[in-house]
Coordinates of C-alpha atoms and ligand atoms in Angstrom, one line a residue:
M1 CA 111.5 129.5 21.7
P2 CA 109.8 126.2 22.2
Q3 CA 107.4 124.8 19.7
H4 CA 103.7 124.8 20.5
T5 CA 102.5 121.3 21.5
D6 CA 99.9 121.7 18.7
A7 CA 102.4 123.3 16.2
P8 CA 101.7 122.5 12.6
T9 CA 104.0 120.1 10.8
A10 CA 103.4 121.8 7.4
L11 CA 102.4 125.2 6.3
K12 CA 100.6 125.9 3.0
V13 CA 102.4 128.6 1.0
A14 CA 100.5 130.2 -1.9
L15 CA 102.7 132.0 -4.5
L16 CA 101.0 134.7 -6.6
G17 CA 103.2 135.4 -9.6
G18 CA 105.7 133.1 -11.4
G19 CA 107.8 135.7 -13.2
T20 CA 111.3 136.9 -12.6
V21 CA 111.1 136.9 -8.8
G22 CA 108.2 134.4 -8.4
S23 CA 110.0 131.6 -10.3
Q24 CA 113.2 132.0 -8.2
T25 CA 111.1 132.0 -5.1
A26 CA 109.5 128.7 -6.3
R27 CA 112.9 127.3 -6.9
I28 CA 114.2 128.1 -3.4
L29 CA 111.0 126.7 -1.8
T30 CA 111.5 123.5 -3.9
E31 CA 115.3 123.0 -4.0
D32 CA 116.0 124.2 -0.4
A33 CA 112.9 122.5 1.2
D34 CA 115.1 120.5 3.6
I35 CA 117.0 123.6 4.9
L36 CA 113.8 125.6 5.2
R37 CA 112.2 122.7 7.2
D38 CA 115.1 122.7 9.6
R39 CA 114.9 126.5 10.1
V40 CA 111.1 126.7 10.4
G41 CA 110.4 123.5 12.2
A42 CA 107.7 122.6 9.7
D43 CA 107.5 121.9 5.9
L44 CA 106.8 124.9 3.7
E45 CA 104.5 123.3 1.2
L46 CA 104.1 125.2 -2.1
T47 CA 100.5 124.7 -2.9
G48 CA 100.3 126.6 -6.2
I49 CA 101.6 129.4 -8.3
A50 CA 99.1 131.9 -9.7
V51 CA 100.1 133.1 -13.2
R52 CA 98.4 134.7 -16.2
D53 CA 99.5 132.0 -18.6
T54 CA 100.0 128.5 -17.3
G55 CA 101.9 127.5 -20.4
A56 CA 104.5 130.3 -20.4
T57 CA 108.2 129.6 -20.5
R58 CA 109.9 130.5 -17.2
D59 CA 113.4 131.1 -15.7
W60 CA 112.8 128.1 -13.5
Q61 CA 110.0 125.6 -14.1
A62 CA 108.1 124.2 -11.2
D63 CA 105.9 121.1 -11.3
P64 CA 103.5 122.0 -14.1
A65 CA 100.6 120.9 -11.9
L66 CA 101.3 123.8 -9.6
Y67 CA 100.5 126.6 -12.1
T68 CA 97.0 128.0 -11.9
T69 CA 95.1 131.1 -13.0
D70 CA 92.8 130.9 -9.9
A71 CA 94.7 133.1 -7.5
E72 CA 91.6 133.5 -5.2
A73 CA 91.4 129.8 -4.5
L74 CA 95.1 129.6 -3.7
V75 CA 94.8 132.5 -1.2
A76 CA 91.7 130.9 0.5
G77 CA 93.6 127.8 1.5
A78 CA 96.9 129.3 2.5
D79 CA 98.8 129.7 5.7
V80 CA 101.2 132.2 4.1
V81 CA 100.7 134.2 0.9
I82 CA 103.6 135.5 -1.2
E83 CA 102.5 138.2 -3.6
L84 CA 104.9 138.7 -6.6
M85 CA 102.4 139.6 -9.4
G86 CA 103.1 143.3 -9.3
G87 CA 100.6 146.1 -10.2
I88 CA 97.7 147.4 -8.0
E89 CA 94.8 145.0 -8.9
P90 CA 94.2 142.2 -8.3
A91 CA 97.2 142.2 -6.0
R92 CA 95.6 144.7 -3.5
T93 CA 92.3 142.8 -3.2
L94 CA 94.1 139.4 -2.9
I95 CA 96.4 140.7 -0.1
L96 CA 93.5 142.4 1.7
R97 CA 91.5 139.1 1.5
A98 CA 94.4 137.2 3.0
L99 CA 95.0 139.7 5.8
A100 CA 91.3 139.8 6.7
A101 CA 91.4 136.1 7.2
G102 CA 94.4 136.4 9.5
T103 CA 96.8 135.0 6.9
S104 CA 100.3 136.7 6.8
V105 CA 101.5 138.1 3.5
V106 CA 105.0 138.7 2.0
T107 CA 105.1 141.0 -0.9
G108 CA 107.7 142.8 -3.1
N109 CA 105.1 145.2 -4.5
K110 CA 106.5 148.7 -3.8
A111 CA 104.1 150.4 -6.2
L112 CA 101.1 148.9 -4.2
L113 CA 102.7 149.7 -0.8
A114 CA 103.4 153.3 -1.7
Q115 CA 99.9 153.9 -2.9
H116 CA 97.8 151.8 -0.5
G117 CA 100.2 151.1 2.4
E118 CA 98.0 152.6 5.1
E119 CA 95.0 150.5 4.1
L120 CA 97.2 147.3 4.1
Y121 CA 98.9 148.1 7.4
A122 CA 95.5 148.7 9.0
A123 CA 94.2 145.4 7.6
A124 CA 97.1 143.5 9.0
A125 CA 96.8 145.2 12.4
A126 CA 93.1 144.4 12.6
T127 CA 93.6 140.6 12.5
G128 CA 97.2 140.4 13.9
A129 CA 98.4 139.0 10.5
Q130 CA 101.9 140.0 9.4
L131 CA 102.7 142.0 6.3
S132 CA 106.4 141.9 5.3
F133 CA 108.0 143.5 2.4
E134 CA 111.8 143.5 2.6
A135 CA 112.0 142.6 -1.1
A136 CA 110.2 145.8 -2.0
V137 CA 113.1 148.1 -1.3
A138 CA 116.6 147.5 -2.6
G139 CA 116.1 143.9 -3.5
A140 CA 118.3 141.5 -1.5
I141 CA 119.7 144.1 0.8
P142 CA 118.4 143.8 4.4
I143 CA 117.4 147.4 4.9
L144 CA 113.8 147.6 6.3
R145 CA 114.4 145.2 9.1
P146 CA 117.6 147.0 10.2
L147 CA 115.9 150.4 10.0
R148 CA 112.9 149.2 12.1
D149 CA 114.6 146.7 14.5
S150 CA 118.3 147.3 14.7
L151 CA 117.9 151.1 14.7
G152 CA 114.7 150.9 16.9
G153 CA 116.6 152.6 19.8
D154 CA 118.0 155.4 17.7
R155 CA 116.6 158.3 15.7
V156 CA 117.1 158.1 12.0
T157 CA 117.6 161.6 10.5
R158 CA 118.2 160.8 6.8
V159 CA 118.1 157.9 4.4
M160 CA 119.7 158.4 1.0
G161 CA 119.8 155.5 -1.4
I162 CA 120.5 154.2 -4.8
A163 CA 117.3 152.2 -4.8
N164 CA 116.7 151.4 -8.4
G165 CA 118.9 148.9 -10.1
T166 CA 117.7 149.6 -13.6
T167 CA 118.6 153.3 -13.6
N168 CA 121.9 152.7 -11.8
F169 CA 122.8 150.1 -14.4
I170 CA 121.9 152.6 -17.2
L171 CA 123.8 155.5 -15.7
D172 CA 126.8 153.4 -15.0
R173 CA 126.9 152.1 -18.6
M174 CA 126.5 155.6 -19.9
D175 CA 129.2 157.0 -17.6
S176 CA 131.8 154.3 -17.9
E177 CA 131.3 153.0 -21.4
G178 CA 129.5 155.8 -23.2
A179 CA 126.7 153.4 -23.8
D180 CA 123.5 154.6 -25.5
F181 CA 120.5 155.0 -23.1
D182 CA 118.1 152.7 -25.1
D183 CA 120.7 149.9 -25.4
A184 CA 121.5 150.0 -21.7
L185 CA 117.8 149.9 -20.8
A186 CA 117.2 146.9 -23.2
E187 CA 120.1 145.1 -21.4
A188 CA 118.6 145.8 -18.0
Q189 CA 115.2 144.5 -19.2
R190 CA 116.9 141.3 -20.5
L191 CA 118.6 140.8 -17.1
G192 CA 115.3 141.0 -15.3
Y193 CA 116.0 144.2 -13.4
A194 CA 113.3 146.5 -15.0
E195 CA 109.6 146.7 -14.1
A196 CA 107.0 145.3 -16.4
D197 CA 106.6 148.9 -17.7
P198 CA 110.2 150.3 -17.5
T199 CA 108.8 153.9 -17.5
A200 CA 108.4 153.4 -13.7
D201 CA 112.2 152.9 -13.5
V202 CA 113.5 155.6 -15.8
E203 CA 111.0 158.3 -14.7
G204 CA 111.9 157.7 -11.1
H205 CA 108.5 156.4 -9.9
D206 CA 109.9 153.0 -8.7
A207 CA 112.6 154.8 -6.7
A208 CA 109.9 157.2 -5.4
A209 CA 107.8 154.3 -4.1
K210 CA 110.9 153.0 -2.3
A211 CA 111.5 156.5 -0.8
A212 CA 108.0 156.5 0.6
I213 CA 108.4 153.0 2.1
L214 CA 111.9 153.8 3.5
A215 CA 110.5 157.0 5.1
T216 CA 107.5 155.0 6.5
I217 CA 109.8 152.6 8.2
A218 CA 112.5 155.1 9.2
F219 CA 110.2 157.8 10.5
G220 CA 107.2 155.7 11.6
A221 CA 104.5 157.6 9.6
P222 CA 102.7 156.3 6.5
Y223 CA 104.0 158.2 3.5
T224 CA 102.6 157.9 0.0
L225 CA 104.0 158.2 -3.5
D226 CA 102.3 161.5 -4.1
Q227 CA 104.3 163.1 -1.3
V228 CA 107.6 162.4 -3.1
A229 CA 109.1 165.0 -5.5
V230 CA 110.2 162.9 -8.5
A231 CA 112.5 163.4 -11.5
G232 CA 113.9 160.5 -13.5
I233 CA 117.0 160.1 -15.6
T234 CA 115.6 160.6 -19.1
A235 CA 116.7 164.2 -19.3
I236 CA 120.3 163.5 -18.4
T237 CA 122.5 164.6 -21.3
A238 CA 126.1 163.9 -22.3
E239 CA 126.9 167.5 -21.4
D240 CA 125.6 166.9 -17.8
N241 CA 127.8 163.8 -17.5
A242 CA 130.8 165.8 -18.8
A243 CA 130.1 168.8 -16.5
A244 CA 129.7 166.5 -13.5
A245 CA 132.9 164.5 -14.4
E246 CA 134.9 167.6 -14.9
A247 CA 134.0 168.9 -11.5
G248 CA 134.8 165.5 -9.8
Y249 CA 131.3 164.2 -9.5
V250 CA 129.3 161.2 -10.8
I251 CA 125.5 161.3 -11.5
K252 CA 123.3 158.8 -9.6
L253 CA 119.5 158.6 -9.2
L254 CA 119.0 159.0 -5.4
A255 CA 115.9 158.4 -3.3
I256 CA 116.1 160.7 -0.3
A257 CA 114.0 160.8 2.9
E258 CA 115.2 163.3 5.5
R259 CA 113.9 165.1 8.5
G260 CA 113.6 168.8 7.9
R261 CA 111.8 172.0 8.9
A262 CA 109.2 174.0 7.1
A263 CA 109.6 177.8 6.8
D264 CA 107.6 178.2 10.1
G265 CA 110.0 175.9 11.9
A266 CA 107.6 172.9 12.1
E267 CA 109.4 169.6 11.8
G268 CA 108.6 167.2 9.0
A269 CA 110.0 164.9 6.4
V270 CA 111.2 165.8 2.9
L271 CA 111.0 163.1 0.3
R272 CA 112.6 163.4 -3.1
V273 CA 114.0 161.4 -6.0
H274 CA 116.2 162.9 -8.6
P275 CA 119.5 162.5 -10.5
T276 CA 122.1 163.8 -8.1
L277 CA 125.8 164.7 -8.4
L278 CA 127.9 162.9 -5.8
P279 CA 131.6 163.5 -5.2
R280 CA 133.5 160.5 -6.8
E281 CA 134.9 159.6 -3.4
H282 CA 131.4 159.4 -1.7
P283 CA 130.6 155.7 -0.7
L284 CA 127.4 155.8 -2.9
A285 CA 129.4 156.9 -6.0
S286 CA 131.2 153.6 -6.2
V287 CA 127.9 151.6 -6.5
R288 CA 128.0 150.1 -10.0
G289 CA 125.7 148.2 -12.3
A290 CA 122.4 147.0 -10.8
F291 CA 123.7 147.2 -7.3
N292 CA 121.9 149.3 -4.7
A293 CA 123.1 151.0 -1.6
V294 CA 121.3 152.8 1.2
F295 CA 123.2 155.4 3.2
V296 CA 121.6 155.9 6.6
E297 CA 122.3 158.7 9.1
A298 CA 121.1 158.2 12.7
E299 CA 121.7 160.4 15.7
N300 CA 123.7 157.9 17.7
A301 CA 124.9 155.4 15.2
G302 CA 126.3 158.0 12.8
E303 CA 126.6 157.0 9.2
L304 CA 125.8 153.4 8.0
M305 CA 125.8 152.0 4.5
F306 CA 123.9 148.9 3.3
Y307 CA 125.0 147.5 0.0
G308 CA 124.1 144.6 -2.3
P309 CA 122.1 143.4 -5.4
G310 CA 119.1 145.7 -5.8
A311 CA 117.2 143.8 -8.4
G312 CA 117.0 140.5 -10.3
G313 CA 115.2 137.2 -9.6
A314 CA 117.4 135.2 -7.2
P315 CA 118.5 138.2 -5.1
T316 CA 115.0 139.5 -4.6
A317 CA 113.7 136.0 -3.9
S318 CA 116.3 135.8 -1.1
A319 CA 114.7 138.8 0.6
V320 CA 111.2 137.3 0.0
M321 CA 112.3 134.0 1.6
G322 CA 113.8 135.8 4.6
D323 CA 110.4 137.2 5.4
V324 CA 108.6 133.9 4.7
V325 CA 110.9 132.0 7.1
S326 CA 110.4 134.7 9.8
I327 CA 106.6 134.5 9.5
A328 CA 106.6 130.7 9.4
Q329 CA 108.8 130.5 12.5
R330 CA 106.3 132.7 14.3
I331 CA 103.4 130.5 13.2
V332 CA 105.2 127.4 14.3
R333 CA 106.6 128.7 17.6
G334 CA 103.9 131.1 18.5
G335 CA 104.4 134.7 19.6
P336 CA 102.9 138.0 18.5
A337 CA 103.2 139.5 15.0
R338 CA 106.3 141.7 14.6
L339 CA 104.4 144.3 12.7
R340 CA 104.8 147.8 14.0
T341 CA 102.2 150.1 12.6
P342 CA 103.2 153.7 11.9
V343 CA 102.8 155.7 15.2
T344 CA 104.3 159.1 14.8
A345 CA 102.8 162.0 12.9
L346 CA 105.8 163.5 11.2
P347 CA 104.1 165.3 8.2
A348 CA 105.5 165.3 4.7
L349 CA 106.9 168.8 3.9
D350 CA 106.7 170.6 0.6
P351 CA 109.8 169.4 -1.2
A352 CA 110.5 173.0 -2.1
E353 CA 111.8 173.3 1.5
A354 CA 114.7 170.9 0.7
H355 CA 118.2 172.3 1.1
T356 CA 120.9 171.1 -1.3
S357 CA 123.7 172.3 -3.6
F358 CA 122.9 172.6 -7.3
M359 CA 124.8 172.3 -10.6
V360 CA 123.3 174.7 -13.1
V361 CA 124.3 174.6 -16.8
L362 CA 123.5 177.7 -18.9
R363 CA 124.0 178.6 -22.5
A364 CA 124.7 182.3 -22.7
A365 CA 126.1 185.0 -24.9
D366 CA 129.9 185.1 -24.9
Q367 CA 130.3 188.9 -24.3
P368 CA 131.5 191.2 -21.6
G369 CA 129.3 191.6 -18.5
V370 CA 127.5 188.3 -18.9
L371 CA 129.2 186.7 -15.9
R372 CA 128.4 189.7 -13.7
R373 CA 124.7 189.7 -14.7
V374 CA 124.4 185.9 -14.1
A375 CA 126.2 186.1 -10.7
G376 CA 123.9 189.1 -9.8
V377 CA 120.8 187.0 -10.3
F378 CA 122.1 184.3 -7.9
E379 CA 123.0 187.0 -5.4
E380 CA 119.6 188.7 -5.6
H381 CA 118.0 185.3 -4.6
G382 CA 120.4 184.6 -1.8
V383 CA 122.0 181.6 -3.6
S384 CA 125.8 181.6 -3.2
I385 CA 128.0 180.3 -6.0
E386 CA 130.8 177.9 -5.1
T387 CA 132.4 177.3 -8.5
L388 CA 131.8 178.7 -12.0
R389 CA 133.4 177.5 -15.2
Q390 CA 132.9 178.8 -18.7
V391 CA 133.5 176.5 -21.7
P392 CA 132.9 177.4 -25.4
S393 CA 129.7 175.9 -26.7
E394 CA 130.3 172.8 -28.9
R395 CA 126.8 173.1 -30.4
E396 CA 126.6 174.8 -33.8
D397 CA 123.0 175.6 -33.3
A398 CA 123.7 177.3 -29.9
P399 CA 126.8 179.5 -30.3
G400 CA 128.1 181.4 -27.3
A401 CA 129.4 179.9 -24.0
S402 CA 128.3 177.2 -21.7
L403 CA 128.4 178.3 -18.1
R404 CA 128.6 175.5 -15.5
L405 CA 127.9 176.7 -11.9
I406 CA 127.9 174.8 -8.7
T407 CA 126.2 176.5 -5.7
H408 CA 126.5 176.3 -2.0
R409 CA 123.6 174.7 -0.2
A410 CA 120.4 176.6 -0.9
R411 CA 116.7 176.1 -0.5
Q412 CA 115.0 174.5 -3.5
R413 CA 112.4 177.3 -3.6
D414 CA 115.2 180.0 -3.9
L415 CA 117.0 178.0 -6.6
D416 CA 113.7 177.7 -8.6
A417 CA 113.3 181.5 -8.4
T418 CA 116.9 182.0 -9.5
V419 CA 116.4 179.7 -12.5
E420 CA 113.3 181.5 -13.5
A421 CA 115.1 184.9 -13.4
L422 CA 118.1 183.5 -15.2
A423 CA 115.9 182.3 -18.0
A424 CA 114.4 185.8 -18.4
L425 CA 117.9 187.4 -18.9
D426 CA 118.4 188.5 -22.5
V427 CA 122.0 187.2 -22.4
V428 CA 121.0 183.7 -21.3
H429 CA 119.9 181.6 -24.3
E430 CA 118.8 178.6 -22.2
V431 CA 119.0 177.0 -18.8
A432 CA 120.1 173.7 -20.1
S433 CA 120.0 171.7 -16.8
V434 CA 119.6 172.0 -13.1
L435 CA 120.9 169.0 -11.0
R436 CA 121.2 168.6 -7.3
V437 CA 124.5 167.9 -5.6
E438 CA 124.7 165.9 -2.4
G439 CA 127.5 164.5 -0.2
N440 CA 130.0 167.3 -0.3
Ligands
NAI1 N1 112.4 142.0 -10.9 C1 113.0 142.6 -9.8 O1 114.2 142.7 -9.8 C2 112.2 143.0 -8.6 C3 110.8 143.0 -8.7 N2 110.1 143.4 -7.6 C4 108.7 143.4 -7.5 O2 108.2 142.0 -7.5 C5 107.0 141.9 -8.2 C6 107.2 140.9 -9.3 O3 108.2 141.3 -10.2 P1 108.7 140.4 -11.4 O4 108.8 139.0 -11.0 O5 109.9 141.1 -12.0 O6 107.5 140.5 -12.4 P2 107.1 139.6 -13.7 O7 106.4 140.5 -14.6 O8 108.3 138.9 -14.2 O9 106.1 138.5 -13.1 C7 104.8 138.7 -12.8 C8 104.1 137.4 -12.6 O10 102.8 137.6 -12.0 C9 101.8 137.0 -12.9 N3 100.6 137.9 -12.9 C10 100.6 139.2 -13.1 N4 99.3 139.6 -13.1 C11 98.5 138.5 -12.8 C12 97.2 138.3 -12.7 N5 96.3 139.3 -12.8 N6 96.7 137.1 -12.4 C13 97.6 136.0 -12.3 N7 98.9 136.2 -12.4 C14 99.4 137.4 -12.7 C15 102.5 136.9 -14.2 O11 101.9 135.9 -15.0 C16 103.9 136.6 -13.9 O12 104.1 135.3 -13.6 C17 106.6 143.3 -8.7 O13 105.8 143.9 -7.7 C18 108.0 144.0 -8.7 O14 107.9 145.4 -8.6 C19 110.7 143.8 -6.4 C20 112.1 143.9 -6.3 C21 112.9 143.5 -7.5
LIG2 N1 112.9 147.6 -11.3 C1 113.4 147.6 -10.0 C2 113.4 146.2 -9.4 C3 113.7 146.2 -8.0 O1 113.1 146.7 -7.1 C4 114.9 148.1 -10.1 O2 115.4 148.2 -11.2 O3 115.5 148.4 -9.0
NA3 NA1 115.5 144.7 0.7

């Protein structure tokens, strides 16, 4: 595309946040300025970096004169705003201010998008500014643009991803090295993978925000965090890992967005995040450490997998800069914003409508008739058992047997009722865990 005759020769870039991702973004803008100029056709001039503490030590130190605590002033004078502060406020207000002024924004803030996305998309559409957020889902992996653009002529039916690097790192360390949960989390924090409050990672809320964003792009309707059923990884036990391994599975925290049908046949989207048993040979099962992968199923394309670093400063900054270059090229060369606002009305369904297989671990009395009674409860609720294994309890405080069952695909609602009835059986001491199984 030819350049405007009045095309700018420099664009002012305001960076909000100078932490793990912000400092690497500042580094790329500074060290790769020549390459970026060639690609954009104008200089990308970093005008300032808004931070809480201008004297803090950073992964990469920019010119000290660039650091400021006055984010509002930076936004006011910018051609492009990059928001990497995190949190809801003041990020939301600053982004809305930029968009209202027609200034395009790049953000990695999944928590904000999953809670206030609709308001932000509307603000961008109102002025024709662009709001881009490839960094918000699966770090460096190009996933939102392929879902929106490359698959724009197809119909995505399901997106299933390892979308949180911190939890994948922790689960991997626990599974492969027998590492302690807290030690693995501390290491993930040290490496810059975790959120400022790592509860968002380990309780599944970060992955849930990503599930909502993935569904928004894949299905074209604005979904929010509260429409995602969420379970994190803090309740995973050594016995869960052992039971999964013995049956040929590995446990991963998955973010899933899929088309489904309600009981009355109405089409909708089911969004969920939970620890999931995957067969060891499934492509997602081999995703190690802080890597992410998103497995996409589309009507015509079939199965696709996108794989790469899901967290960390430089990888995430790569995704940020991809969006910045794209926006800057548009400003320099002209052309409409690429934003596609959600257009369909595929409602979010009650997650109890989801269909999956389940692994159920029970502690029960080791006496004649127990298996028959347990199996009877499954049968009464229409849940079919695929495998059942009994192992002696290793816990002195819980004598008896441990029953490990894997079901065929069943409705979440029916499985919940089964579990409630199992817990009420006198021969069942405890329903120790219920985990979903996918990919078999
Ligand atoms: N760390 C990672 O691997 C990834 C992070 N993200 C997202 O990118 C964003 C930034 O993450 P990190 O760089 O890890 O966070 P961080 O905590 O390392 O950095 C945050 C930066 O924003 C500044 N900041 C925060 N609140 C501020 C305020 N009120 N006024 C002025 N400055 C303020 C801080 O001083 C700091 O420089 C978050 O939304 C996060 O969810 C997205 C993908 C990956
Ligand atoms: N805390 C997040 C960072 C990237 O989005 C993660 O661990 O994946
Ligand atoms: Na990405």
